[in-house]
Amino acid sequence: MIRSFLIGLVAGQRGITPLAVIATATRREEIPATLPLQRLLRNPVIAAGTAAFAAAEMAGDKMKTAPDRIVPIGLAVRSVTAAYAGAALAPRDKKVLGAAVAVGSALAASYFGLRLRRAAMARYGQTATGFVEDAIVFAAGLAIANPKLVSGKA
């Protein structure tokens, strides 16, 4: 359940990254394709699409007109992707609990992350803090969903 909790923290910062890292883990067969539509994530075009959407979200975050992550649509996207990723990372008999844990941590992390980001932006600016946040979120997401990838045992 810890991985479900942690992927929720990732979703709280970037809504699409959990889907992209789950696609990577599914393609690498680090997690079984047991959820609806998860077998689609094995398709290279679909997996690349999730990565492209995650990259677009990260790029958009640097724009001055980017909405806060706590706007209703942002929280909805984070909740959906967190639920899916949390279920994908949960043990077979605890998929619903994994989804719920991930959504809870995503919603809490959205508010906490926004406060941290605003404080950092006051000192370092939007672009610099966004790049640092992106690097942390992307690396954490990959490590959570694909532990063999980062351990060198791939």
Coordinates of C-alpha atoms in Angstrom, one line a residue:
M1 CA 0.0 0.0 0.0
I2 CA 3.0 2.3 0.4
R3 CA 3.5 2.6 -3.3
S4 CA -0.2 3.6 -3.7
F5 CA 0.3 6.3 -1.1
L6 CA 3.5 7.5 -2.7
I7 CA 2.0 7.6 -6.3
G8 CA -0.8 9.7 -4.8
L9 CA 1.8 12.2 -3.7
V10 CA 3.2 12.3 -7.2
A11 CA -0.4 12.9 -8.6
G12 CA -0.9 15.7 -6.2
Q13 CA 1.9 17.6 -8.0
R14 CA 1.5 16.5 -11.6
G15 CA -1.8 14.9 -12.7
I16 CA -0.7 13.0 -15.7
T17 CA 2.7 11.7 -14.5
P18 CA 1.2 8.8 -12.6
L19 CA -0.4 7.5 -15.8
A20 CA 2.9 7.9 -17.7
V21 CA 4.9 6.0 -15.1
I22 CA 2.3 3.2 -14.9
A23 CA 2.5 2.9 -18.7
T24 CA 6.3 2.5 -18.4
A25 CA 5.9 -0.1 -15.6
T26 CA 3.3 -2.0 -17.5
R27 CA 5.4 -2.0 -20.7
R28 CA 8.4 -3.2 -18.7
E29 CA 6.2 -5.8 -17.0
E30 CA 7.2 -4.6 -13.5
I31 CA 3.5 -4.5 -12.7
P32 CA 0.8 -6.9 -14.1
A33 CA -1.8 -5.6 -16.5
T34 CA -4.8 -6.4 -14.4
L35 CA -6.8 -3.2 -14.6
P36 CA -9.3 -2.3 -17.3
L37 CA -7.5 -0.6 -20.2
Q38 CA -4.1 -1.4 -18.7
R39 CA -3.1 -3.7 -21.5
L40 CA -3.5 -0.7 -23.8
L41 CA -0.6 0.9 -22.0
R42 CA 1.7 -1.8 -23.4
N43 CA 1.2 -0.4 -26.9
P44 CA 4.2 1.8 -27.7
V45 CA 2.0 4.6 -29.2
I46 CA -0.3 4.7 -26.2
A47 CA 2.7 4.7 -23.8
A48 CA 4.4 7.5 -25.8
G49 CA 1.2 9.4 -25.7
T50 CA 1.0 9.3 -21.9
A51 CA 4.6 10.5 -21.8
A52 CA 3.8 13.3 -24.2
F53 CA 0.8 14.5 -22.2
A54 CA 2.9 14.4 -19.0
A55 CA 5.6 16.5 -20.7
A56 CA 2.9 18.9 -22.0
E57 CA 1.6 19.3 -18.5
M58 CA 5.0 20.0 -17.1
A59 CA 5.7 22.6 -19.9
G60 CA 2.3 24.2 -19.3
D61 CA 3.1 24.6 -15.6
K62 CA 5.8 27.1 -16.4
M63 CA 3.4 29.5 -18.1
K64 CA 2.2 32.5 -16.1
T65 CA -1.4 31.7 -17.0
A66 CA -1.2 28.1 -15.6
P67 CA -4.0 27.5 -13.2
D68 CA -3.4 26.4 -9.6
R69 CA -3.4 22.7 -9.1
I70 CA -6.3 23.0 -6.8
V71 CA -8.8 24.2 -9.3
P72 CA -11.7 21.7 -9.6
I73 CA -10.7 20.2 -12.9
G74 CA -7.1 19.8 -11.7
L75 CA -8.2 18.0 -8.6
A76 CA -10.5 15.8 -10.7
V77 CA -7.7 14.8 -13.0
R78 CA -5.4 14.2 -10.1
S79 CA -8.0 12.0 -8.4
V80 CA -8.7 9.9 -11.5
T81 CA -5.0 9.3 -12.3
A82 CA -4.1 8.7 -8.7
A83 CA -6.9 6.2 -8.3
Y84 CA -5.9 4.3 -11.4
A85 CA -2.2 4.3 -10.5
G86 CA -2.8 3.5 -6.9
A87 CA -4.9 0.5 -7.9
A88 CA -2.3 -0.6 -10.4
L89 CA 0.4 -0.6 -7.7
A90 CA -1.8 -2.2 -5.0
P91 CA -1.8 -5.9 -4.2
R92 CA -4.3 -7.9 -6.2
D93 CA -6.9 -8.2 -3.4
K94 CA -6.6 -4.5 -2.4
K95 CA -7.1 -2.6 -5.6
V96 CA -10.0 -0.5 -4.3
L97 CA -8.1 0.4 -1.1
G98 CA -5.0 1.2 -3.1
A99 CA -7.1 3.6 -5.3
A100 CA -8.6 5.3 -2.2
V101 CA -5.3 5.7 -0.5
A102 CA -3.8 7.2 -3.6
V103 CA -6.7 9.7 -4.1
G104 CA -6.4 10.8 -0.4
S105 CA -2.7 11.4 -0.6
A106 CA -3.1 13.1 -4.0
L107 CA -5.7 15.6 -2.7
A108 CA -3.7 16.4 0.5
A109 CA -0.5 16.7 -1.5
S110 CA -2.1 19.1 -4.0
Y111 CA -2.8 21.6 -1.3
F112 CA 0.5 21.1 0.5
G113 CA 2.5 21.2 -2.7
L114 CA 0.8 24.4 -3.8
R115 CA 1.8 26.1 -0.5
L116 CA 5.4 24.9 -0.9
R117 CA 5.6 26.0 -4.5
R118 CA 4.2 29.4 -3.8
A119 CA 6.7 29.9 -1.1
A120 CA 9.5 28.8 -3.4
M121 CA 8.2 30.9 -6.3
A122 CA 8.4 34.0 -4.1
R123 CA 12.1 33.5 -3.8
Y124 CA 13.2 31.7 -7.0
G125 CA 10.5 32.4 -9.6
Q126 CA 7.9 30.2 -11.4
T127 CA 10.2 28.6 -14.0
A128 CA 13.1 27.6 -11.8
T129 CA 10.8 26.1 -9.1
G130 CA 8.7 24.3 -11.8
F131 CA 11.8 22.6 -13.3
V132 CA 12.9 21.5 -9.8
E133 CA 9.5 20.2 -9.0
D134 CA 9.2 18.4 -12.3
A135 CA 12.5 16.7 -11.8
I136 CA 11.6 15.5 -8.3
V137 CA 8.1 14.4 -9.3
F138 CA 9.2 12.6 -12.5
A139 CA 12.1 10.8 -10.7
A140 CA 9.9 9.8 -7.8
G141 CA 7.1 8.6 -10.0
L142 CA 9.6 6.4 -12.0
A143 CA 11.1 5.0 -8.8
I144 CA 7.7 4.2 -7.2
A145 CA 6.2 2.5 -10.3
N146 CA 9.5 1.0 -11.7
P147 CA 11.8 0.1 -8.8
K148 CA 13.9 -2.2 -11.0
L149 CA 14.5 0.6 -13.4
V150 CA 16.2 2.7 -10.8
S151 CA 17.9 -0.1 -8.8
G152 CA 19.9 -1.2 -11.9
K153 CA 18.3 -4.7 -11.8
A154 CA 16.3 -4.2 -14.9

